[in-house]
mmCIF file of C-alpha atoms in Angstrom:
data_model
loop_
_atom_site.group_PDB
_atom_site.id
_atom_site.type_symbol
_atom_site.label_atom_id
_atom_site.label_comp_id
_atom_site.label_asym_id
_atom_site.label_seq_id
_atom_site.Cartn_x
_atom_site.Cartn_y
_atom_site.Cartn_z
ATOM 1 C CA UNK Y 22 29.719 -44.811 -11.021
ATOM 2 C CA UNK Y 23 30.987 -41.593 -11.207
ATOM 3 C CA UNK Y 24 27.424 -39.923 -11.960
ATOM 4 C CA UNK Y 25 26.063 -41.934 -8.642
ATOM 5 C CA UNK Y 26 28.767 -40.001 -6.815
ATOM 6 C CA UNK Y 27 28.403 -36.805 -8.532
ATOM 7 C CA UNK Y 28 24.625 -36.237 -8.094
ATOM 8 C CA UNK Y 29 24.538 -36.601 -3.839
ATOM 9 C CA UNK Y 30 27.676 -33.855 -3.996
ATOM 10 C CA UNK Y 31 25.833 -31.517 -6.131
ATOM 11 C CA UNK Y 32 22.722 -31.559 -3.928
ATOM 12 C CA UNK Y 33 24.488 -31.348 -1.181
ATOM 13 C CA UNK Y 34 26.781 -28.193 -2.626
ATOM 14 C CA UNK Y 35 23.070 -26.838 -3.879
ATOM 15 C CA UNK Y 36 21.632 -27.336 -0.221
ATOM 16 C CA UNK Y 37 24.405 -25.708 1.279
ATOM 17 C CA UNK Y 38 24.743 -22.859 -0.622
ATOM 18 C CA UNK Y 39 20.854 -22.524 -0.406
ATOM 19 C CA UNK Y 40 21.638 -22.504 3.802
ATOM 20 C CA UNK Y 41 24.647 -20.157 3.638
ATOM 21 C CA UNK Y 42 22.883 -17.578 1.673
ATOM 22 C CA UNK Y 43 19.913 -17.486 3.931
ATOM 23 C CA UNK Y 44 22.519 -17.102 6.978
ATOM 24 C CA UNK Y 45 24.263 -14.266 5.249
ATOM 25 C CA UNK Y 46 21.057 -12.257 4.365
ATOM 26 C CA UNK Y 47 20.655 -12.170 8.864
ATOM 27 C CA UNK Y 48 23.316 -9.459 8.642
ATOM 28 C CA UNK Y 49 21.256 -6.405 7.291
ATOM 29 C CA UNK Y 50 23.390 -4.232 5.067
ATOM 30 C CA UNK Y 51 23.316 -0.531 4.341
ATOM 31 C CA UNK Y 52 20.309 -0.641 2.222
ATOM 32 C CA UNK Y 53 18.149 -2.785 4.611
ATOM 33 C CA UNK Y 54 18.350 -0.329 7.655
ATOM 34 C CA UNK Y 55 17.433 2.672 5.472
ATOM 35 C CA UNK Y 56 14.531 0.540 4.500
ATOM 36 C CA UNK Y 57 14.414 0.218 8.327
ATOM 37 C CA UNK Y 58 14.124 3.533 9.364
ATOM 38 C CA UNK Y 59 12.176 4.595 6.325
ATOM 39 C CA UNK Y 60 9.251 2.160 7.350
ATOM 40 C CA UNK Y 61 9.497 3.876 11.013
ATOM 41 C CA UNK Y 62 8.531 6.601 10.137
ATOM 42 C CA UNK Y 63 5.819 5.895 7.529
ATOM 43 C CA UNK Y 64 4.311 3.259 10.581
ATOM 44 C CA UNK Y 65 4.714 6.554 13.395
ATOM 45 C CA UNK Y 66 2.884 8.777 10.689
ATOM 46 C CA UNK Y 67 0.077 6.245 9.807
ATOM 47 C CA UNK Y 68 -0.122 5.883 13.742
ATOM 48 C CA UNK Y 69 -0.320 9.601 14.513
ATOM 49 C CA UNK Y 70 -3.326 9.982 11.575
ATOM 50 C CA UNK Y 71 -4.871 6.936 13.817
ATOM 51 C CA UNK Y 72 -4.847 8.224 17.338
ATOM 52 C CA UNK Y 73 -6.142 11.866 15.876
ATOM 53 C CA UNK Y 74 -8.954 9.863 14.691
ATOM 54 C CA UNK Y 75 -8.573 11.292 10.862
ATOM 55 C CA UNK Y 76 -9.627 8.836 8.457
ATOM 56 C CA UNK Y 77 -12.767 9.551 8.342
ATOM 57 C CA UNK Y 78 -14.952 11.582 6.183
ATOM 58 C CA UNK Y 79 -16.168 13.891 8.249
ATOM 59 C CA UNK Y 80 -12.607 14.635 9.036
ATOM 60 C CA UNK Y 81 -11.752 15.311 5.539
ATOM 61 C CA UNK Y 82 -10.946 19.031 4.357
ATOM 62 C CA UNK Y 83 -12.988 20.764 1.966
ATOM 63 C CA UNK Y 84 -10.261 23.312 2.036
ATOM 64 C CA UNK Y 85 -6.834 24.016 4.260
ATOM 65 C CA UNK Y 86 -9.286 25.439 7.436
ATOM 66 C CA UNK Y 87 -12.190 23.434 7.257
ATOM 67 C CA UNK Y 88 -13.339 19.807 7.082
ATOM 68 C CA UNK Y 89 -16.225 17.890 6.014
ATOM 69 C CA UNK Y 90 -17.897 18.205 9.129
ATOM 70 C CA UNK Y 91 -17.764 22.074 10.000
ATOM 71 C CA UNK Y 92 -18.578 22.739 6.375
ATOM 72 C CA UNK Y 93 -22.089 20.533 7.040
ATOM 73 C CA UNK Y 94 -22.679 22.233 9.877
ATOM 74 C CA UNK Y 95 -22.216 25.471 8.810
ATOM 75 C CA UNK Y 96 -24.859 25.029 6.065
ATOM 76 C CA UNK Y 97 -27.716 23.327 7.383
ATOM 77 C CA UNK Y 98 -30.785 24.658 7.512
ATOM 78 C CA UNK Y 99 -31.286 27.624 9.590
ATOM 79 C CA UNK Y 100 -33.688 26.646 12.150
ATOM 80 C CA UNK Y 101 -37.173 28.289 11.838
ATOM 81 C CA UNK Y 102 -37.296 29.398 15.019
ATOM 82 C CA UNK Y 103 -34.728 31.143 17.088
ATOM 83 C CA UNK Y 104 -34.372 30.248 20.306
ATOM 84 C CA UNK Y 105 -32.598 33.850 21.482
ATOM 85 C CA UNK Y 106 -35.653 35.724 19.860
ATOM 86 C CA UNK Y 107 -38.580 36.458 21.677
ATOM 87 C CA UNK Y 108 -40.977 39.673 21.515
ATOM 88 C CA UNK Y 109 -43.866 40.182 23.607
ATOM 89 C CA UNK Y 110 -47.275 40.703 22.009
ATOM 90 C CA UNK Y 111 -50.857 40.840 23.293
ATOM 91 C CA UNK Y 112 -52.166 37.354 23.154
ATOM 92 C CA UNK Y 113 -55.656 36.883 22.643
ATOM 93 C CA UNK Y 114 -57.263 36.153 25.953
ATOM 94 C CA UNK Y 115 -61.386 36.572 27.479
ATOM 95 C CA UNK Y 116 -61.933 40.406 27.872
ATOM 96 C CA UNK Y 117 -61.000 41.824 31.699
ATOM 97 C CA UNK Y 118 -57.405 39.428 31.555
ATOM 98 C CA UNK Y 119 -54.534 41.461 30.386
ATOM 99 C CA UNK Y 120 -52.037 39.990 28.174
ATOM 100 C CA UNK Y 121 -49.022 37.574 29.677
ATOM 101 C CA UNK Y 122 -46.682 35.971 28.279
ATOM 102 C CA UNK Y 123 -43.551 35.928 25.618
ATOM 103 C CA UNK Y 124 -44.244 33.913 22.400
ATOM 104 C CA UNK Y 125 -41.340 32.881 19.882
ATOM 105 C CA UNK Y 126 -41.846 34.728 16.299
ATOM 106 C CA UNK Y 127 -40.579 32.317 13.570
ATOM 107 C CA UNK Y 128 -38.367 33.443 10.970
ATOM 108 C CA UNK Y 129 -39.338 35.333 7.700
ATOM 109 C CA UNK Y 130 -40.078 32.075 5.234
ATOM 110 C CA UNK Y 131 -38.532 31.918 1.954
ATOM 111 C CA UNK Y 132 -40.162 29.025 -0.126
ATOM 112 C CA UNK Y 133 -37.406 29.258 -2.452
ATOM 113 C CA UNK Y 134 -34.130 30.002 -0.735
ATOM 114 C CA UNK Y 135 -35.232 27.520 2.138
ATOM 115 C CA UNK Y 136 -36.527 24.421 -0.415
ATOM 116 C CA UNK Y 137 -33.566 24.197 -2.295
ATOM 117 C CA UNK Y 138 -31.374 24.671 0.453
ATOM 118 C CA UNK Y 139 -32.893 21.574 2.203
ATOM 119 C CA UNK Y 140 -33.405 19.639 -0.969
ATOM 120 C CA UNK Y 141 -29.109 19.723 -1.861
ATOM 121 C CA UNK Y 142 -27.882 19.348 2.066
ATOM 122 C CA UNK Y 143 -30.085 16.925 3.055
ATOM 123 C CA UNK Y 144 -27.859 14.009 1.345
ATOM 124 C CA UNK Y 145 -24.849 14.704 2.690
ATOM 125 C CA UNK Y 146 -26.361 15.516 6.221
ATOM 126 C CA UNK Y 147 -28.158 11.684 5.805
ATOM 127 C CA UNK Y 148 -24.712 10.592 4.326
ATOM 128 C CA UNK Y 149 -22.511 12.080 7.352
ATOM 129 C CA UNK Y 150 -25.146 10.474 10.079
ATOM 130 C CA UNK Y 151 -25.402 7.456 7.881
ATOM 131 C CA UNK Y 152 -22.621 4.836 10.443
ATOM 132 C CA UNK Y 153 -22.681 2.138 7.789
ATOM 133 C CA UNK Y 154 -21.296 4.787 5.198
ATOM 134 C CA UNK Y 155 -18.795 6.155 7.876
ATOM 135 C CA UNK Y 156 -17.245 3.109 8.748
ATOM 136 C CA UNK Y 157 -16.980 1.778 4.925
ATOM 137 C CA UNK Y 158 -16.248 5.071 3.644
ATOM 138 C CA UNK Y 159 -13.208 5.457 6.618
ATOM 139 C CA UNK Y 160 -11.292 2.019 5.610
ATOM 140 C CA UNK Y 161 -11.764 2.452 2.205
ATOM 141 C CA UNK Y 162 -9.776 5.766 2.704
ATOM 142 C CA UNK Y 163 -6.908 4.139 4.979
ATOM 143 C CA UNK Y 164 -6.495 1.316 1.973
ATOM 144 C CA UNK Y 165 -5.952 3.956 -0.681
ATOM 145 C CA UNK Y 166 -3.614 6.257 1.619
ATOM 146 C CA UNK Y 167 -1.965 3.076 3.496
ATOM 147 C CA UNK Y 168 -1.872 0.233 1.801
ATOM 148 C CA UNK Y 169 -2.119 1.290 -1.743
ATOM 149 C CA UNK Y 170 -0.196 4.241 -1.353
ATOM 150 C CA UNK Y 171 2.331 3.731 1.429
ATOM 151 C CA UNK Y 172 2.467 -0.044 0.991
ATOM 152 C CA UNK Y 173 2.480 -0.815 -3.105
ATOM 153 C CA UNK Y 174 4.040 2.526 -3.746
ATOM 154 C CA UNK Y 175 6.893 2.422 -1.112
ATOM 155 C CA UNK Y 176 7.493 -0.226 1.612
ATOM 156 C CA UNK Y 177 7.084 -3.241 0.060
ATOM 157 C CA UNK Y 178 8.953 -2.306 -3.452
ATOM 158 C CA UNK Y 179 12.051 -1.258 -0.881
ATOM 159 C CA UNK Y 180 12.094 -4.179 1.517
ATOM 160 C CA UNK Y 181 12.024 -6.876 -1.390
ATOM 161 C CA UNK Y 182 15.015 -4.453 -3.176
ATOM 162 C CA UNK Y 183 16.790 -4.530 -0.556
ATOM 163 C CA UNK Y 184 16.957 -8.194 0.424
ATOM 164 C CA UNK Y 185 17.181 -9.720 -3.063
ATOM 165 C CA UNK Y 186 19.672 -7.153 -4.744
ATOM 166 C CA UNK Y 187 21.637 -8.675 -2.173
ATOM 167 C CA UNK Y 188 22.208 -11.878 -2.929
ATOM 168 C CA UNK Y 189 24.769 -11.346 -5.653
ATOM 169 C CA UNK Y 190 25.724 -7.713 -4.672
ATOM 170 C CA UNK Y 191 27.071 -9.059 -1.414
ATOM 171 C CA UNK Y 192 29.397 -11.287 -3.409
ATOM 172 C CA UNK Y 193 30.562 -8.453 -5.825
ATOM 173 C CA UNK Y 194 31.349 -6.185 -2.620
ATOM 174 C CA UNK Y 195 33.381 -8.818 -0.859
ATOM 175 C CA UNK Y 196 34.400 -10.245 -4.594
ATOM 176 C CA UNK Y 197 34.148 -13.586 -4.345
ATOM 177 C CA UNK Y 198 31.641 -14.476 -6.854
ATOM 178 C CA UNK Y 199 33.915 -16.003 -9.237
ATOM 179 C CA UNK Y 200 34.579 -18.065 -6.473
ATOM 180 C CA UNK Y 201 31.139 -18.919 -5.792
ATOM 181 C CA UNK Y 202 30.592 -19.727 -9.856
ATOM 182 C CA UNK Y 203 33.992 -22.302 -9.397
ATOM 183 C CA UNK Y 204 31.670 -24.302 -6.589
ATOM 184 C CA UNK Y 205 30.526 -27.516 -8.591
ATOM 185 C CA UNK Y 206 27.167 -26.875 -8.839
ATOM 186 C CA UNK Y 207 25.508 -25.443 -12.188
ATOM 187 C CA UNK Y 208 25.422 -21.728 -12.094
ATOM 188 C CA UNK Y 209 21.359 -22.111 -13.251
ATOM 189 C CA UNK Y 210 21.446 -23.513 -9.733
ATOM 190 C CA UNK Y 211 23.565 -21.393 -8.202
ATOM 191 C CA UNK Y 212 20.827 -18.656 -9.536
ATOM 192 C CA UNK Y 213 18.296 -20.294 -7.648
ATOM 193 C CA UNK Y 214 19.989 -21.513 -4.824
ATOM 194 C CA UNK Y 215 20.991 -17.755 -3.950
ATOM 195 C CA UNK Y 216 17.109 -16.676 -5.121
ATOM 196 C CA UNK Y 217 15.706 -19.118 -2.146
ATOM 197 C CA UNK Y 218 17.852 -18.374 0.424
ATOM 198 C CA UNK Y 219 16.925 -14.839 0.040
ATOM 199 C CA UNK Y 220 12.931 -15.371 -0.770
ATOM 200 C CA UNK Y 221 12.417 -16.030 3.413
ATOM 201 C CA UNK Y 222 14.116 -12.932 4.337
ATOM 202 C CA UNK Y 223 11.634 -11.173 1.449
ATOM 203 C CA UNK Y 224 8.590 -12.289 2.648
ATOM 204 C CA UNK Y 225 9.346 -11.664 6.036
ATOM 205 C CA UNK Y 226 10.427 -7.839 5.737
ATOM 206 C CA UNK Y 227 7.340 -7.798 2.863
ATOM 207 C CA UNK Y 228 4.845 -8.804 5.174
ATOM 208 C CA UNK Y 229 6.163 -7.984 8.163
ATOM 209 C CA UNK Y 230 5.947 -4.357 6.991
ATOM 210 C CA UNK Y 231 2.953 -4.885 5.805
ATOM 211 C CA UNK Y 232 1.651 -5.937 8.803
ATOM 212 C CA UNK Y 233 3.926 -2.628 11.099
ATOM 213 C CA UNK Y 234 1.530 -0.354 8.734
ATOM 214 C CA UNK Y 235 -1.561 -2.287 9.669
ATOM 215 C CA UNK Y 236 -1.699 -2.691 13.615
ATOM 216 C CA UNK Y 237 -0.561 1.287 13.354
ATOM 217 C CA UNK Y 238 -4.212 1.801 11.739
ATOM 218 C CA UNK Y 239 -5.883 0.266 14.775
ATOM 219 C CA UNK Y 240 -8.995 -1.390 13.876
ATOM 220 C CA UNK Y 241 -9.010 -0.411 10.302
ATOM 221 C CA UNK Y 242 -5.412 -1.593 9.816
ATOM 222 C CA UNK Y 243 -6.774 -5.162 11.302
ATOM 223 C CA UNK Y 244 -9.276 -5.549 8.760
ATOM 224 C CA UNK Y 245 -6.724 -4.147 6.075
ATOM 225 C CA UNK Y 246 -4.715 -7.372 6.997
ATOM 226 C CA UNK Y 247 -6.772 -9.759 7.460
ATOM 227 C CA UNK Y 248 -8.029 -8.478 3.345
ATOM 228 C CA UNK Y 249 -5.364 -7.870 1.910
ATOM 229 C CA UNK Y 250 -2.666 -10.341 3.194
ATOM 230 C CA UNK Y 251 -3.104 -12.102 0.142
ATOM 231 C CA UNK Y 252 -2.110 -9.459 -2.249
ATOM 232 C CA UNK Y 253 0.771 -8.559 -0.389
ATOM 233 C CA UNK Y 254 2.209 -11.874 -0.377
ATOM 234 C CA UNK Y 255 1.683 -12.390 -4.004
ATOM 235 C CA UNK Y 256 3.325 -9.102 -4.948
ATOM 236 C CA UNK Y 257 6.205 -9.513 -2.713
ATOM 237 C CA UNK Y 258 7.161 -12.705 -4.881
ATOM 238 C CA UNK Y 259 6.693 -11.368 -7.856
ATOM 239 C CA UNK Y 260 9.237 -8.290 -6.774
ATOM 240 C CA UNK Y 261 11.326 -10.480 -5.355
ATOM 241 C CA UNK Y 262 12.211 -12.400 -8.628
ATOM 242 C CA UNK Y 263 12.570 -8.934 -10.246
ATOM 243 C CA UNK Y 264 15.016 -7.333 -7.933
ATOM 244 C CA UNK Y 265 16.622 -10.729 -7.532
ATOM 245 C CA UNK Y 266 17.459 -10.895 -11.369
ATOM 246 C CA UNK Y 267 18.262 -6.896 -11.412
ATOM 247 C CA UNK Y 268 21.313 -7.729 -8.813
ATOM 248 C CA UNK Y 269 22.470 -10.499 -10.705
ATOM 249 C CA UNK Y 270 22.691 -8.885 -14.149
ATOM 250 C CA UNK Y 271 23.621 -5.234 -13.099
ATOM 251 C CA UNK Y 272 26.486 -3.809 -10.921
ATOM 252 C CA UNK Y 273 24.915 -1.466 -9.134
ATOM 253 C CA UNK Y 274 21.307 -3.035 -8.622
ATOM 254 C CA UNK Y 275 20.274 -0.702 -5.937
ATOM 255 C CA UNK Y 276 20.644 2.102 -8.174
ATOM 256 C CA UNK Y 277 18.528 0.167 -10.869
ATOM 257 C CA UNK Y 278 16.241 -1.252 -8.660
ATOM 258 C CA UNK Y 279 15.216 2.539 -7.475
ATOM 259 C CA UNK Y 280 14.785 3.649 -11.092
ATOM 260 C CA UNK Y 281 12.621 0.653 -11.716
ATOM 261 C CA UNK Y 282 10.534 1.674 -8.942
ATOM 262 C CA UNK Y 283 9.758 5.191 -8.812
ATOM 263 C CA UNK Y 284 9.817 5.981 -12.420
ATOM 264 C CA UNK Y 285 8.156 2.683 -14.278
ATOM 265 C CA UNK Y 286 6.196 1.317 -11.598
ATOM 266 C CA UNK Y 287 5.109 4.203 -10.108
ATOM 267 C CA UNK Y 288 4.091 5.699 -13.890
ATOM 268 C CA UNK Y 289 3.152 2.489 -15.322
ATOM 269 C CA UNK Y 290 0.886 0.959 -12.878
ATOM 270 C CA UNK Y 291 -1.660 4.575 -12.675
ATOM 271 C CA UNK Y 292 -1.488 5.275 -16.556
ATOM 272 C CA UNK Y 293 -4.798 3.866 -18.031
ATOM 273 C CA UNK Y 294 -5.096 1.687 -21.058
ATOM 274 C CA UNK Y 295 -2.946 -1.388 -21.817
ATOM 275 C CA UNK Y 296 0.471 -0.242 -20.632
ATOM 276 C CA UNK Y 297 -0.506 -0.816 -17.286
ATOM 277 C CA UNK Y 298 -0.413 -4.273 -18.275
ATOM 278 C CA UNK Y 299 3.231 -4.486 -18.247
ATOM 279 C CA UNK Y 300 3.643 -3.278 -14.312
ATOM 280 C CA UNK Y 301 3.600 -6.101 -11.046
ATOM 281 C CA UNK Y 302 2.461 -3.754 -8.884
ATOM 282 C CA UNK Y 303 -1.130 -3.092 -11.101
ATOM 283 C CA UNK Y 304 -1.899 -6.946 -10.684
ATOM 284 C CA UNK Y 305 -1.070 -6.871 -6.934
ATOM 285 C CA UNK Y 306 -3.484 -3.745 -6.884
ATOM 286 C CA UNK Y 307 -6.000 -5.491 -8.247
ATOM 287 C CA UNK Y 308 -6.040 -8.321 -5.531
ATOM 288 C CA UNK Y 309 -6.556 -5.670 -3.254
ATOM 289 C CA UNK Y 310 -9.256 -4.136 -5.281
ATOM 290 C CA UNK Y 311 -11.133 -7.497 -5.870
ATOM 291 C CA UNK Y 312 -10.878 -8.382 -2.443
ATOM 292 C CA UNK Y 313 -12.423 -4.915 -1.130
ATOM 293 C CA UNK Y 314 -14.912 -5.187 -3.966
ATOM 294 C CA UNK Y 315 -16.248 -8.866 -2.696
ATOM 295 C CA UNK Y 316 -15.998 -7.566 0.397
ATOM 296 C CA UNK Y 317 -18.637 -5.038 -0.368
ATOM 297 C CA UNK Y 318 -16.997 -1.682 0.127
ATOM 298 C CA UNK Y 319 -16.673 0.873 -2.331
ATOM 299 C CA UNK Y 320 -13.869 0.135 -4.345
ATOM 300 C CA UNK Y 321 -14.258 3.819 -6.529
ATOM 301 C CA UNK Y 322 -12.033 5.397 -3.673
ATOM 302 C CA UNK Y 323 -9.180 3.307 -4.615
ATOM 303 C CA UNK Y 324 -8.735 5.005 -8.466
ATOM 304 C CA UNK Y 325 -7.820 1.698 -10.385
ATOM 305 C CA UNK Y 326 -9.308 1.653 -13.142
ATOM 306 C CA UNK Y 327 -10.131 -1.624 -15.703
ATOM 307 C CA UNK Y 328 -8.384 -4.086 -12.447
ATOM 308 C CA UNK Y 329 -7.867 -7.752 -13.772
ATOM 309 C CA UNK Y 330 -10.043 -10.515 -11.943
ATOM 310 C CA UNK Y 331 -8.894 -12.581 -9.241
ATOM 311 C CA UNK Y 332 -7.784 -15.563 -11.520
ATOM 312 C CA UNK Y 333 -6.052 -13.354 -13.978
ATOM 313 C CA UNK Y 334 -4.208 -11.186 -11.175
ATOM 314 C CA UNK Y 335 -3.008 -14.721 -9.675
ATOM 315 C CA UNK Y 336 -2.223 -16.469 -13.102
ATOM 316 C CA UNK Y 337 0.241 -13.197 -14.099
ATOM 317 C CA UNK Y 338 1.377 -12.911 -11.024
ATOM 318 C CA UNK Y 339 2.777 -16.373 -10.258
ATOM 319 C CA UNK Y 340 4.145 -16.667 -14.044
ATOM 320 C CA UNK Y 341 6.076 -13.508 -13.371
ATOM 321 C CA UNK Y 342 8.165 -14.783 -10.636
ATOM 322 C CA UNK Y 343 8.240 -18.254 -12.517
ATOM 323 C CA UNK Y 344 9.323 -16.804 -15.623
ATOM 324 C CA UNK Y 345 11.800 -14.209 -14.166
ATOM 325 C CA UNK Y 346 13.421 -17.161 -12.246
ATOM 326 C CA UNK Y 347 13.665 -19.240 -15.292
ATOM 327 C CA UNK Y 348 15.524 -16.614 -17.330
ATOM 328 C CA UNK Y 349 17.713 -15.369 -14.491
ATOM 329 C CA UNK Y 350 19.087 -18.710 -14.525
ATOM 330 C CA UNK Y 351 19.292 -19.364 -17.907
ATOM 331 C CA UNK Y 352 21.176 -15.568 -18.359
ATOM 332 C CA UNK Y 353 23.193 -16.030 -15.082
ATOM 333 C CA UNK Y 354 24.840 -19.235 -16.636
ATOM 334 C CA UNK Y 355 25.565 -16.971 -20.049
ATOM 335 C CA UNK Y 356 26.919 -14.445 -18.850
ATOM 336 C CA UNK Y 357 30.423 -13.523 -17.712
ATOM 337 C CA UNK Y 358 31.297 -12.354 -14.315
ATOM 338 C CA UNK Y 359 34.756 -10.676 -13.286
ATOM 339 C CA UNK Y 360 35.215 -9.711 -9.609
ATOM 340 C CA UNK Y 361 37.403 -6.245 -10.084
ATOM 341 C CA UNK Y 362 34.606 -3.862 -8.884
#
């Protein structure tokens, strides 16, 4: 009898606490508007880039005063004839007429100078007329600047810290988690109760910012997001779980979560070889990079070298933020918790 009456409480205690954490998460702390502001500005500069019209390659310095374009057009082929250079010379005409006329004298011909010379520029001058290439090589560009860069490297890593470091921080500043742990529920499920009442608010600031970055890039950022919304769901799980264990195990998770970031992530995830193997953000990278890559673009712009397949990126991905769950709770209900910070 008393395990009939037990189980309904401890659901209900589970589903509750599940509710109230997702409620408490609505008031952003300190953390989530710098995250805020932060992704502002990153969406007005990716904007700004936009409405100058400067992803493109032609667009593209060669050096700090001149781009892609002006360098093409400074070296192709110096026309044979020039149109400002006239001389007047008898032309040949039936005795008794007298000469008329202006005829244009071509420039002096070097077989050598002018050969080569049209040989090496006329690839890129096909290549910069070439629209396919353009367009291809212009997304490819905003991916590696925007989404890998800004995105992987920045937003998403910050939204995700600060949403699920605060689950248990919350309760340490306002020190009532020893209260929380007295509820009757199992603190394994305490763990996860407070992990999916926070996951929502993760995925919404995750993709939400994903999606700010996108419609700033116009028509390139559509087609980033309509690609790439896959990856950026899957890696803002994964962090998710990460920075969601981080603030339950250490007292100052922010502080932790920022070190994690910027100096293993950010290291990890571009060193080549096997390390990389050890770093969430490489296996959301390589979503991106397999989608791009079936998508036929050239996927060399986005330096990633030796990216896992599809299935593999997936498979490590989703056992990440299973596993990390899994031992969170297991660890949360070992360790001991005091509220005197």
């Amino acid at each position: 009898m008393n395990q009939t009456a037990t189980s309904p409480s401890v659901a209900t205690a589970f589903w509750v606490m599940t509710v109230q954490t997702f409620q408490r998460q609505w008031r952003v702390r300190q953390m989530g508007w710098v995250s805020v502001g932060l992704l502002a500005l990153v969406v007005t500069s990716v904007g700004i880039v936009t409405f100058r019209d400067r992803w493109g390659l032609p667009h593209r310095p060669v050096r700090r005063d001149l781009t892609n374009q002006q360098y093409a057009e400074q070296q192709l082929l110096p026309g044979r004839y020039d149109a400002k250079r006239y001389e007047a010379y008898p032309t040949p005409n039936p005795p008794g007429i007298a000469p008329i006329g202006t005829h244009e004298v071509p420039n002096p011909f070097d077989p050598l100078r002018n050969g080569v010379q049209s040989l090496i520029l006329s690839v890129p001058h096909a290549v910069l007329n070439s629209q396919e290439f353009l367009d291809r090589w212009e997304f490819m560009n905003f991916s590696r600047w925007v989404v890998l860069g800004a995105y992987f490297g920045f937003v998403l890593p910050m939204f995700t810290l600060a949403y699920a470091s605060a689950a248990f921080g919350t309760e340490r500043e306002s020190r009532s988690l020893v209260w929380v742990m007295t509820r009757p529920v199992p603190r394994s499920a305490i763990y996860l109760a407070k992990f999916l009442g926070t996951l929502p608010w993760c995925v919404l600031f995750g993709l939400g910012g994903f999606a700010a970055l996108c419609l700033a890039g116009g028509d390139l950022g559509l087609r980033a997001l309509a690609l790439y919304w896959p990856a950026a769901a899957a890696g803002t799980v994964a962090f998710s779980a990460m920075f969601h264990l981080i603030g339950a195990v250490f007292r100052r998770p922010v502080v932790v979560g920022l070190v994690y970031v910027f100096f293993y992530e950010a290291l990890v995830a571009a060193l080549p070889g096997s390390l990389k193997l050890l770093s969430l953000t490489f296996y959301a990278r390589s979503l991106m990079y397999n989608a791009a890559a079936a998508a036929g673009y050239p996927v060399s712009m986005l330096d990633l070298t030796q990216a896992e397949s599809t299935g593999n990126a997936w498979a490590v991905l989703a056992a990440a933020a299973t596993g990390l769950t899994v031992f969170g709770m297991w660890l949360f209900a070992r360790l001991e918790y005091r509220d005197d910070v």
